[in-house]
Coordinates of C-alpha atoms and ligand atoms in Angstrom, one line a residue:
M1 CA 0.0 0.1 0.1
K2 CA 1.5 3.4 -1.0
T3 CA 0.9 6.5 1.1
V4 CA -0.1 10.1 0.2
V5 CA 0.5 12.7 2.7
V6 CA -1.5 15.9 2.5
C7 CA 0.5 18.6 4.0
D8 CA -1.6 21.7 3.6
A9 CA -5.4 22.3 3.5
I10 CA -6.9 21.4 0.3
H11 CA -10.7 21.1 -0.8
Q12 CA -12.5 18.1 0.7
K13 CA -13.1 16.8 -3.0
G14 CA -9.2 16.1 -3.2
F15 CA -9.4 14.0 -0.1
E16 CA -12.5 12.1 -1.4
L17 CA -10.8 11.2 -4.6
L18 CA -7.7 10.0 -2.9
E19 CA -9.7 7.9 -0.3
K20 CA -11.6 6.1 -3.0
E21 CA -8.4 4.4 -4.2
D22 CA -8.2 1.2 -2.1
D23 CA -4.5 0.7 -2.8
I24 CA -3.7 4.2 -1.4
K25 CA -3.3 5.3 2.2
V26 CA -4.1 9.0 2.8
I27 CA -2.6 10.8 5.7
D28 CA -4.2 14.2 6.6
A29 CA -1.3 16.2 8.0
T30 CA -2.8 19.6 7.4
N31 CA -3.0 20.5 11.1
L32 CA 0.5 19.3 12.1
A33 CA 3.1 21.6 13.4
K34 CA 6.2 21.6 11.0
D35 CA 8.4 19.3 13.1
E36 CA 5.5 16.8 13.5
L37 CA 5.0 16.9 9.7
L38 CA 8.6 15.9 9.2
K39 CA 8.0 12.9 11.2
V40 CA 4.9 11.9 9.1
I41 CA 6.7 12.6 5.8
V42 CA 8.9 9.7 6.3
N43 CA 6.0 7.5 5.3
A44 CA 5.0 9.4 2.2
D45 CA 5.4 8.1 -1.4
V46 CA 3.8 11.2 -2.6
A47 CA 3.1 14.5 -0.9
I48 CA 0.6 17.3 -1.7
T49 CA 1.6 20.7 -0.5
R50 CA 0.6 24.4 -0.7
S51 CA 2.7 27.6 -0.1
P52 CA 3.0 27.2 3.7
T53 CA 5.0 24.1 3.4
E54 CA 8.7 24.7 2.7
I55 CA 10.1 22.0 0.5
G56 CA 13.8 22.5 1.5
S57 CA 16.3 20.1 2.5
K58 CA 14.8 19.2 5.9
F59 CA 11.7 18.0 4.1
L60 CA 13.3 16.4 1.3
D61 CA 15.8 14.5 3.6
A62 CA 13.0 13.3 5.9
G63 CA 10.8 12.1 3.0
K64 CA 13.0 9.2 2.3
N65 CA 10.3 7.3 0.3
L66 CA 9.1 10.3 -1.7
T67 CA 8.8 9.8 -5.5
A68 CA 6.8 12.9 -6.3
I69 CA 5.4 16.0 -4.6
V70 CA 2.4 17.8 -6.0
R71 CA 2.2 21.5 -5.4
A72 CA -1.5 22.2 -5.3
G73 CA -1.1 25.6 -6.9
V74 CA 1.2 27.3 -9.2
G75 CA 4.2 28.8 -7.3
V76 CA 7.0 26.6 -6.7
D77 CA 9.4 29.2 -5.2
N78 CA 9.3 27.5 -1.8
V79 CA 10.3 24.2 -3.5
D80 CA 14.0 23.3 -3.9
I81 CA 13.6 21.7 -7.3
E82 CA 17.3 21.1 -7.8
N83 CA 17.6 19.3 -4.7
A84 CA 14.5 17.2 -5.3
S85 CA 15.7 16.4 -8.8
K86 CA 19.1 15.1 -7.2
K87 CA 17.0 12.8 -5.0
G88 CA 14.9 11.6 -7.9
I89 CA 11.8 13.3 -6.7
I90 CA 9.3 14.6 -9.4
I91 CA 7.9 18.0 -8.7
M92 CA 4.4 18.7 -10.3
N93 CA 2.3 21.8 -9.9
V94 CA -1.3 22.6 -10.8
P95 CA -0.7 25.6 -13.1
T96 CA -3.9 27.1 -14.4
A97 CA -6.8 26.1 -11.9
N98 CA -6.5 29.3 -9.9
T99 CA -6.0 31.7 -12.8
I100 CA -9.4 33.4 -12.4
A101 CA -9.1 33.5 -8.7
A102 CA -5.8 35.3 -8.8
V103 CA -7.1 37.7 -11.6
E104 CA -10.1 38.6 -9.5
M105 CA -8.1 39.1 -6.4
T106 CA -5.9 41.5 -8.4
M107 CA -8.9 43.4 -9.4
C108 CA -10.0 43.8 -5.8
H109 CA -6.6 45.3 -4.9
I110 CA -6.6 47.5 -7.9
L111 CA -10.0 48.9 -7.0
N112 CA -8.9 49.1 -3.3
C113 CA -5.9 51.1 -4.2
A114 CA -8.1 53.5 -6.0
R115 CA -10.9 53.8 -3.3
K116 CA -9.4 52.3 -0.1
F117 CA -12.6 50.6 0.8
I118 CA -10.8 48.0 3.1
N119 CA -9.2 50.7 4.9
S120 CA -12.2 53.0 5.1
S121 CA -14.3 50.1 6.2
N122 CA -11.8 49.1 8.9
D123 CA -11.8 52.7 10.0
L124 CA -15.5 52.8 10.4
K125 CA -16.0 49.2 11.9
I126 CA -13.0 49.2 14.3
N127 CA -12.5 52.9 15.2
R128 CA -16.2 53.9 14.6
N129 CA -15.0 56.9 12.4
W130 CA -17.5 58.3 10.0
K131 CA -15.1 60.5 8.1
R132 CA -16.1 61.0 4.5
E133 CA -13.6 63.7 3.7
K134 CA -10.8 61.4 4.9
W135 CA -11.3 58.7 2.1
Y136 CA -11.1 60.3 -1.2
G137 CA -10.1 58.1 -4.0
V138 CA -9.2 58.2 -7.7
E139 CA -11.0 56.7 -10.8
L140 CA -9.6 53.9 -12.7
F141 CA -11.0 55.4 -16.1
G142 CA -8.4 56.9 -18.2
K143 CA -5.5 55.9 -16.0
T144 CA -2.6 53.7 -17.2
L145 CA -2.1 50.1 -15.7
G146 CA 1.5 48.9 -16.1
I147 CA 1.4 45.0 -16.1
I148 CA 4.7 43.2 -15.4
G149 CA 4.3 39.6 -16.8
F150 CA 1.7 39.1 -19.4
G151 CA 0.9 35.4 -19.1
N152 CA -2.2 33.7 -18.1
I153 CA -3.0 36.0 -15.2
G154 CA -1.5 39.3 -16.4
S155 CA -3.3 39.2 -19.7
R156 CA -6.7 38.5 -18.0
V157 CA -6.1 41.4 -15.6
A158 CA -5.6 43.5 -18.8
Q159 CA -9.0 42.6 -20.2
R160 CA -10.8 43.5 -17.0
A161 CA -9.0 46.7 -16.5
M162 CA -9.7 47.7 -20.1
A163 CA -13.4 47.2 -19.3
F164 CA -13.0 49.9 -16.7
G165 CA -11.5 52.1 -19.3
M166 CA -7.9 51.8 -18.3
N167 CA -5.0 52.0 -20.7
I168 CA -2.7 49.1 -20.6
I169 CA 1.1 49.1 -21.0
A170 CA 2.7 45.6 -20.4
Y171 CA 6.3 44.3 -20.0
D172 CA 7.1 40.7 -20.6
P173 CA 10.3 39.7 -22.5
Y174 CA 9.0 36.2 -23.0
I175 CA 6.0 36.9 -25.2
D176 CA 5.2 37.9 -28.7
P177 CA 4.5 41.7 -28.4
T178 CA 1.3 41.3 -30.5
K179 CA -0.3 39.5 -27.6
V180 CA -0.4 43.0 -26.0
T181 CA -1.0 45.1 -29.0
S182 CA -3.8 43.0 -30.4
M183 CA -5.8 43.8 -27.3
G184 CA -5.2 47.4 -27.8
G185 CA -2.4 47.8 -25.2
V186 CA 1.1 49.0 -25.6
Y187 CA 4.1 46.7 -25.5
A188 CA 6.8 48.0 -23.2
E189 CA 10.4 47.1 -24.6
N190 CA 11.8 47.7 -21.1
L191 CA 10.7 47.8 -17.6
D192 CA 11.6 51.6 -17.3
D193 CA 8.7 52.3 -19.7
I194 CA 6.3 50.7 -17.2
L195 CA 7.9 52.4 -14.1
K196 CA 7.8 55.9 -15.8
N197 CA 4.3 55.8 -17.5
S198 CA 2.0 53.9 -15.1
D199 CA -0.6 55.3 -12.5
F200 CA -1.0 51.7 -11.3
I201 CA 1.4 48.8 -11.6
T202 CA 0.6 45.1 -11.1
I203 CA 2.9 42.2 -11.2
H204 CA 2.3 38.6 -12.4
T205 CA 5.6 36.8 -12.7
P206 CA 6.9 33.8 -10.9
K207 CA 9.5 34.6 -8.1
T208 CA 12.9 33.8 -9.7
N209 CA 16.4 35.4 -9.4
E210 CA 15.3 37.6 -12.3
T211 CA 12.2 38.8 -10.8
I212 CA 13.1 39.2 -7.2
D213 CA 13.4 43.0 -6.4
I214 CA 12.3 43.8 -9.9
I215 CA 11.2 47.1 -8.5
S216 CA 14.1 48.0 -6.3
Q217 CA 15.2 50.8 -4.1
K218 CA 17.0 52.5 -7.1
D219 CA 13.7 52.5 -9.2
L220 CA 11.8 54.5 -6.6
D221 CA 12.6 57.8 -8.4
K222 CA 11.6 56.5 -11.7
L223 CA 8.0 55.9 -10.6
K224 CA 5.4 58.5 -11.3
D225 CA 4.5 60.5 -8.2
G226 CA 1.4 59.1 -6.5
V227 CA 1.7 55.6 -8.2
R228 CA -0.4 52.9 -6.8
L229 CA 1.3 49.5 -6.8
I230 CA -0.4 46.0 -6.5
N231 CA 1.2 42.6 -5.8
C232 CA -0.8 39.4 -5.9
A233 CA 2.0 37.2 -7.2
R234 CA 4.8 36.7 -4.7
G235 CA 6.2 38.7 -1.7
G236 CA 9.6 40.3 -2.5
L237 CA 9.0 41.0 -6.3
Y238 CA 8.8 44.7 -5.1
N239 CA 11.5 45.3 -2.7
E240 CA 9.7 45.8 0.6
A241 CA 12.1 48.4 1.9
M242 CA 11.5 50.4 -1.2
L243 CA 7.7 50.2 -0.7
V244 CA 8.1 51.4 3.0
K245 CA 10.2 54.4 1.8
G246 CA 7.9 55.2 -1.0
L247 CA 4.8 55.1 1.2
K248 CA 6.5 57.4 3.8
S249 CA 7.4 59.9 1.2
G250 CA 4.2 59.9 -0.5
K251 CA 5.7 58.7 -3.8
I252 CA 3.5 55.8 -3.6
A253 CA -0.1 56.8 -3.0
S254 CA -1.4 53.3 -2.0
L255 CA -0.5 49.8 -2.1
G256 CA -2.4 46.5 -2.5
I257 CA -0.7 43.3 -1.5
D258 CA -1.8 39.8 -1.1
V259 CA 1.7 38.4 -0.5
L260 CA 4.7 39.3 1.5
E261 CA 8.4 38.1 1.5
K262 CA 8.0 36.0 4.7
E263 CA 4.6 34.5 5.5
P264 CA 2.7 34.4 7.6
A265 CA 3.4 38.0 8.3
T266 CA 1.5 39.6 11.3
N267 CA 4.0 42.0 12.4
H268 CA 5.2 43.6 9.1
E269 CA 5.9 47.3 9.0
L270 CA 3.7 47.5 5.8
L271 CA 0.7 46.7 7.9
E272 CA 1.0 50.0 9.7
F273 CA 0.2 52.2 6.7
E274 CA -3.3 53.5 6.4
N275 CA -3.0 53.4 2.5
V276 CA -2.0 49.9 2.4
G277 CA -4.6 47.3 1.6
V278 CA -3.4 43.9 2.6
T279 CA -4.7 40.3 2.5
P280 CA -3.2 37.1 3.8
H281 CA -2.3 35.4 0.5
L282 CA -5.8 34.7 -0.5
G283 CA -5.2 34.9 -4.4
A284 CA -6.2 31.3 -4.8
N285 CA -8.7 31.2 -2.1
T286 CA -12.0 30.7 -4.0
Y287 CA -14.2 27.7 -3.5
E288 CA -14.2 27.2 -7.3
S289 CA -10.4 27.4 -7.6
Q290 CA -9.6 25.2 -4.5
E291 CA -12.0 22.6 -5.7
K292 CA -10.4 22.5 -9.2
I293 CA -6.9 22.4 -7.6
A294 CA -7.8 19.8 -5.2
I295 CA -9.3 17.5 -7.8
A296 CA -6.2 18.1 -10.2
A297 CA -3.7 17.6 -7.4
A298 CA -5.4 14.4 -6.3
E299 CA -5.5 13.0 -9.7
Q300 CA -1.8 13.9 -10.3
A301 CA -0.9 12.2 -7.0
I302 CA -2.8 9.0 -7.9
S303 CA -1.2 9.1 -11.4
A304 CA 2.3 9.6 -9.8
I305 CA 2.0 7.1 -7.1
R306 CA 1.3 4.3 -9.7
G307 CA 4.1 5.7 -11.8
I308 CA 1.6 6.0 -14.8
S309 CA 2.5 9.7 -15.6
Y310 CA 3.6 12.9 -14.0
P311 CA 1.1 15.6 -15.3
N312 CA 2.6 19.1 -15.1
A313 CA 5.9 17.7 -13.9
L314 CA 8.6 20.6 -13.6
N315 CA 11.7 18.6 -13.5
L316 CA 11.5 15.9 -16.2
P317 CA 14.3 15.2 -18.6
I318 CA 12.6 17.5 -21.0
R319 CA 12.1 21.3 -20.1
K320 CA 8.6 22.3 -20.7
D321 CA 9.5 25.7 -21.8
S322 CA 12.0 24.2 -24.4
I323 CA 9.1 22.5 -26.3
P324 CA 6.0 23.9 -27.9
E325 CA 2.7 23.7 -25.8
F326 CA 1.0 21.3 -28.3
V327 CA 3.8 18.7 -27.6
V328 CA 3.3 18.6 -23.8
P329 CA 0.1 16.5 -23.8
Y330 CA 1.8 14.0 -26.2
I331 CA 4.6 13.3 -23.6
E332 CA 2.0 12.3 -21.1
L333 CA 0.0 10.3 -23.5
I334 CA 3.1 8.4 -24.7
S335 CA 4.0 7.3 -21.2
K336 CA 0.4 6.2 -20.6
M337 CA 0.1 4.4 -23.9
A338 CA 3.3 2.4 -23.2
Y339 CA 2.1 1.6 -19.6
F340 CA -1.4 0.6 -21.1
G341 CA 0.5 -1.5 -23.8
A342 CA 2.6 -3.4 -21.0
Q343 CA -0.5 -4.2 -19.1
I344 CA -2.3 -5.8 -22.0
S345 CA 0.8 -7.6 -23.5
N346 CA 2.0 -11.3 -22.5
G347 CA 5.6 -12.0 -21.8
S348 CA 8.5 -9.7 -21.0
I349 CA 9.2 -6.8 -23.2
R350 CA 12.2 -7.1 -25.7
E351 CA 11.6 -4.1 -27.8
I352 CA 10.2 -0.7 -27.4
H353 CA 9.5 1.5 -30.7
L354 CA 7.9 4.9 -31.0
K355 CA 6.7 6.1 -34.3
T356 CA 5.3 9.6 -34.7
E357 CA 3.3 11.4 -37.4
G358 CA 3.1 15.1 -37.6
D359 CA 5.2 17.9 -36.1
I360 CA 5.7 16.1 -32.7
G361 CA 8.3 14.1 -34.7
S362 CA 10.8 16.7 -33.8
Y363 CA 10.6 15.7 -30.3
A364 CA 10.6 12.0 -30.8
E365 CA 13.9 11.2 -29.2
S366 CA 12.9 12.9 -26.0
M367 CA 9.5 11.2 -26.0
L368 CA 11.1 7.8 -26.2
I369 CA 12.3 8.0 -22.6
F370 CA 8.6 8.4 -21.6
A371 CA 7.7 5.5 -23.6
I372 CA 10.5 3.4 -21.9
V373 CA 9.5 4.3 -18.4
G374 CA 5.8 3.7 -19.2
A375 CA 6.4 0.4 -20.7
M376 CA 8.8 -0.9 -17.9
K377 CA 7.0 0.6 -15.0
H378 CA 4.6 -2.2 -15.0
I379 CA 7.4 -4.6 -14.2
L380 CA 10.0 -2.5 -12.5
G381 CA 7.9 -0.1 -10.4
D382 CA 10.0 2.4 -8.7
H383 CA 13.2 1.0 -10.1
I384 CA 12.8 2.8 -13.5
N385 CA 12.7 6.5 -13.7
Y386 CA 13.3 9.3 -16.2
V387 CA 17.0 9.4 -15.4
N388 CA 17.9 5.9 -15.6
A389 CA 15.4 4.7 -18.3
K390 CA 17.8 4.4 -21.2
F391 CA 20.6 2.7 -19.0
V392 CA 18.0 0.2 -17.6
A393 CA 16.7 -0.6 -21.1
E394 CA 20.4 -1.1 -22.4
E395 CA 21.2 -3.3 -19.4
K396 CA 18.3 -5.5 -19.9
D397 CA 19.2 -5.7 -23.7
I398 CA 15.7 -4.1 -24.8
K399 CA 15.9 -2.7 -28.2
T400 CA 14.5 0.8 -28.6
S401 CA 14.0 3.0 -31.6
V402 CA 12.1 6.0 -32.9
A403 CA 10.8 6.7 -36.4
T404 CA 9.0 9.6 -37.9
L405 CA 6.4 9.1 -40.5
E406 CA 4.3 11.1 -43.0
E407 CA 1.0 12.1 -41.3
K408 CA -2.0 10.2 -42.5
D409 CA -5.3 10.2 -40.7
Y410 CA -4.3 12.6 -37.8
R411 CA -2.3 15.9 -37.7
N412 CA -0.2 14.5 -35.0
K413 CA -0.3 10.7 -33.8
A414 CA 2.1 8.6 -31.7
T415 CA 2.3 4.9 -31.9
I416 CA 4.1 2.6 -29.4
S417 CA 5.0 -1.0 -30.3
L418 CA 5.9 -3.3 -27.7
I419 CA 7.5 -6.5 -28.7
T420 CA 7.6 -9.6 -26.4
Q421 CA 8.4 -13.2 -27.1
S422 CA 4.6 -13.7 -27.5
G423 CA 4.0 -11.0 -30.2
I424 CA 3.4 -7.3 -30.8
T425 CA 1.2 -4.9 -28.9
E426 CA 0.8 -1.7 -30.8
I427 CA -1.1 1.4 -29.3
S428 CA -1.7 4.6 -31.1
G429 CA -3.0 7.9 -29.7
T430 CA -3.5 11.6 -30.5
V431 CA -4.6 14.7 -28.8
F432 CA -7.8 16.6 -29.8
S433 CA -8.4 20.3 -29.0
Q434 CA -4.8 20.7 -27.6
T435 CA -5.4 18.8 -24.3
E436 CA -7.9 16.0 -24.9
Q437 CA -5.7 12.7 -25.0
R438 CA -7.2 9.7 -26.9
I439 CA -6.1 6.2 -27.6
V440 CA -7.3 5.8 -31.1
S441 CA -6.2 2.3 -32.0
I442 CA -5.1 -1.0 -30.3
N443 CA -3.4 -3.6 -32.5
G444 CA -4.9 -2.2 -35.6
F445 CA -8.4 -2.1 -34.1
K446 CA -9.9 1.4 -34.2
T447 CA -11.2 2.7 -30.8
D448 CA -11.5 6.0 -29.1
F449 CA -11.2 6.4 -25.4
K450 CA -9.5 8.7 -22.8
P451 CA -6.5 7.0 -21.3
K452 CA -7.7 7.2 -17.7
G453 CA -9.4 4.8 -15.3
K454 CA -9.9 1.1 -14.8
M455 CA -10.6 -1.0 -17.9
I456 CA -11.1 -4.4 -19.4
V457 CA -9.6 -5.0 -22.8
F458 CA -10.6 -8.0 -24.7
K459 CA -10.4 -9.4 -28.3
N460 CA -13.2 -11.7 -29.5
R461 CA -14.4 -13.4 -32.5
D462 CA -16.9 -11.2 -34.0
V463 CA -20.0 -13.3 -33.4
P464 CA -23.3 -12.5 -31.8
G465 CA -23.6 -12.7 -27.9
V466 CA -20.1 -12.0 -26.8
I467 CA -20.9 -8.7 -25.3
M468 CA -23.9 -10.1 -23.5
S469 CA -21.8 -12.9 -21.9
V470 CA -19.2 -10.4 -20.7
A471 CA -21.8 -8.0 -19.3
S472 CA -23.6 -10.8 -17.5
I473 CA -20.2 -11.8 -15.8
L474 CA -19.9 -8.3 -14.7
K475 CA -23.5 -8.0 -13.6
D476 CA -23.1 -11.1 -11.5
A477 CA -20.1 -9.6 -9.8
N478 CA -22.0 -6.4 -9.2
I479 CA -19.6 -4.4 -11.3
N480 CA -20.9 -1.2 -13.0
I481 CA -19.8 -0.4 -16.5
A482 CA -18.9 3.3 -17.0
D483 CA -18.3 3.3 -20.8
F484 CA -18.0 0.6 -23.6
R485 CA -16.0 0.9 -26.8
L486 CA -16.0 -1.6 -29.5
G487 CA -14.0 -1.6 -32.6
R488 CA -13.3 -3.8 -35.7
G489 CA -9.9 -4.3 -37.3
E490 CA -8.7 -7.7 -38.3
E491 CA -11.2 -9.7 -40.4
G492 CA -13.7 -11.7 -38.2
Y493 CA -12.5 -10.2 -34.9
A494 CA -13.4 -7.2 -32.6
L495 CA -11.8 -5.5 -29.7
A496 CA -13.6 -4.1 -26.8
V497 CA -12.5 -1.6 -24.1
I498 CA -14.9 -1.5 -21.0
L499 CA -14.4 1.3 -18.7
L500 CA -15.3 0.4 -15.1
D501 CA -16.3 2.3 -12.0
E502 CA -14.3 0.1 -9.6
N503 CA -11.5 -2.5 -9.5
I504 CA -12.0 -6.1 -10.4
S505 CA -10.5 -9.3 -9.3
K506 CA -8.4 -11.7 -11.4
D507 CA -11.2 -14.2 -11.4
I508 CA -13.4 -11.8 -13.6
I509 CA -10.6 -11.6 -16.1
A510 CA -10.3 -15.3 -16.0
K511 CA -13.9 -15.9 -16.5
I512 CA -14.0 -13.5 -19.5
S513 CA -11.0 -15.2 -21.0
N514 CA -12.6 -18.6 -20.6
L515 CA -15.5 -17.5 -22.8
S516 CA -15.5 -19.7 -26.1
N517 CA -15.3 -16.7 -28.4
C518 CA -12.8 -14.6 -26.4
V519 CA -9.2 -14.6 -27.8
W520 CA -7.6 -12.7 -24.8
A521 CA -8.8 -10.4 -22.0
H522 CA -6.7 -8.1 -19.8
Y523 CA -7.3 -5.7 -17.1
A524 CA -5.6 -2.3 -17.3
V525 CA -5.4 0.7 -14.9
L526 CA -4.4 4.2 -16.1
Ligands
LIG1 C1 -0.1 29.8 -6.0 O1 1.1 30.0 -6.2 O2 -0.8 28.8 -6.7 C2 -0.9 30.8 -5.2 O3 0.0 31.8 -4.6 C3 -1.7 30.1 -4.1 O4 -0.9 29.7 -3.1 P1 -1.6 28.7 -2.0 O5 -2.0 27.4 -2.6 O6 -0.6 28.6 -0.9 O7 -2.9 29.4 -1.5

């Protein structure tokens, strides 16, 4: 039995998903003090964390069995990825589920910087002051919003700010400038253009060596007088001493922050200013986003614990930012197809071949590693990983190859062939609408299903009554069928994939295999 330790509070839906898996033990460590957590993490195969848990050497050394950590959110600045990689621990995040929550939180702070309703509300509620003349604000309409970082969040903040009639100027050296200009914004060639021209500035970058102190002490004079600054990304992107100085001098008219350099922060100098609106890192705290994040984190943890795939992994042997976005889902798909193929093959694998059609072919060599891990995981479990995959294959004298073919029926398609002493298993898959992974053929039989869940795969003679016999075996065992896919290929035969709601015993596969018209049957879990 493998163990998932949940270190920080996640939505109940995440716990429910994990607890449904009968081969996974779930430890709720969300209320433990840090030193207690270190004792519990010893048992973890996979950990789920949020920003309060520091994944440094203490945590990584304590987690001796850890194979993966799922950061249930975006930011990984509190994760020592390099150290984790050295230890062979895969780090995954959940990158987009809290985008809207973060965008809307930023809008709250932009509006509060303009009208200071948090502060005036506190003054009335706590101090019982009804001082209308004290709380004058400014309008967003016609003001310039400088946006540093124009990715998922920054670009959506721009859309909303434009609806308020703001002008947008954005700085992001990693985007195509037309992303800003096509929306009607101005693309800033350098950061100084933002500093000099903005009435409001908001930042939406990860925290890296490049972005820490991105507005530093020496930049204070460059800012417009009475500028309003917002930070709902990470503490320390704006130098905190610069903020204090700017607020004291009046250079900064108001500040909206959801994040501080050291959290929790209950005693920070910035909390003392009347014109600072501050929230305790609530950017991702909406019910909607936490539910989505918890579901994704739990699914990723389940997938990782079984070694099936590592969605959104940040330290795999292929850098996500070095490959185009459309290739990313193929990497996961290839690993899953190989794992699936291994589960429906007989005998030990002697050869693993990857064929690609379409533009994904340029990445075929890197993808082969994922095919090898997927194919051999079934037998070797944790003894194979993305670092040793090629060596293990060589050591076991398993032949591997890649081939790129002309595209035929799909724009991009990958096919894994696994050769054992008993024959060949060939699985093809593609990705629809950029993210929808599908297995589209098994041994030449056409099919179409998501590579996810528990399933029975069987080949039968194409005669009446076979499906009914299989369904009646499942009915007698009280097993519910979630989905059923049937395809034809080789003359006189059919191949079915039955998706199930629950695990089944070996007996059921034995009963199906013994049906007179069944050629073979296997159980696979993805
Ligand atoms: C993130 O990086 O996803 C956000 O800052 C939210 O962090 P949290 O999960 O600790 O709330």
